[in-house]
Steps between C-alpha positions, in 0.01 A plus 500: 500500500730509799699191606258452788190509278276192519546247223180294505150545636512145636738625771226717653388391847352824635304760304376840613236728351499865598578862426852553359667833571845614400665653806720791397728563796731799540677689775365854473535845651237678708407726209392193300269393780364853525444528126272198493337549840649177633567433868744251649351188662187545291334339199251659262328425171618716213285788381517672162768735633729204569489348150817674372694404812603150395672596177653810659640294786661256257660789311625702797617234748672161499207262541459131577220309329347229717216262415233595752138462605386295802450165327799534271722581798379186677570293189850649471577401860367149438714477188806602701425227756434233235808590300445329165408759235143461382374332817253788528286700260312827528205626298359853486455790261762750383511748214678463170767749595853546630401457864318176416816370334710597802251330734518180300880513489516553878265210577669263259836606633385366836407169336123564498307403186322832437201431275340841473192612314616808309244777460545697178373833632547519879850556641670261737425555868787660686593588855750774571712419804653826616774434755655761728696442819408132519127574479274480198185636339291294256290640216310223316339527159308173435414568132517178294496279810126577522436372146553124533237293318401135533550455127874510566463233768325281243791508252702185438815652652337581835306176512826309459652688793193448718490131414866458596473682834413325826429820694312819404552825694304825473491818703159641587587805291428291189135478612470864390612405149379157386289286734399277203864404453536414867185289492627317190827434682308376801296257293815361341665457839194326647463267203867404492542484881767769507554781752356852483648774720337840549624804689241745636757773423325801659199580719326682214476173306278359774308826531426580138560180306326250727287346226793422266695373801222263599469375142861381519508373860350155419817420307752630755721253686729749677383849597763755600442828682639718775313596817317801358398314183373201698305726735340680205411168342334396826302825512388458139385145572324591825738290708649778710867594518645232729775353287476145630125497426553645153770243421283207607191622315698575185649151511151352533361676192369261231750385240418419140718189515338393825836406645810658653798576276726212401809434710805709416704385206864564433541779248 
């Protein structure tokens, strides 16, 4: 482990559950963009034709490996703010492969306690970051990130981390993977009077994953979202798109604990 790797689970104050992706970043030429049908200032999901790209990129260009994914990025920033290695932890699914090892090394190098489920058959999710002239194109292959199972959450290692943490954070993207895990987290938070934070993440979560979203909302203490996500949430709930109305109605939704979140604690 790196010198910044966490030493004990008891240090954990903030834990995130989400979709881990290994960002593979490289400065490339136009012919690389053309080869893979990638456009600058754009993001796409990988198709079959893109599968060889990640290994080829690592072989043909100097690349930087960065622990990525929406929730993991948020946890890395929080870890940077908090400073002490192991103050944060992140849980998600990677593959048993070289990219999974690099992802774990990158996260732990930042001081994050990376406690991944490791899928024996599905490769680690990756995101190619193709940089040219200060602009970038993203090609994401979710792969193992979609394979997280609640059985991993129920292991002694993860339960120890969850028990130690005061705050739980999830992106809405995780609703597409394991709502049962998020509900289990919510029940723990409500029972122990901790704090649950959820990010809406994208309008399509409100559009197409409304039922899983609503199954988690009774446990949410802090709901994050930008203007378009909040407006889409309001539409899905039949509240309209006025942001002040949506914010007030969301805040008034029933809570499992029946009370507002506890006052902030020093981390």
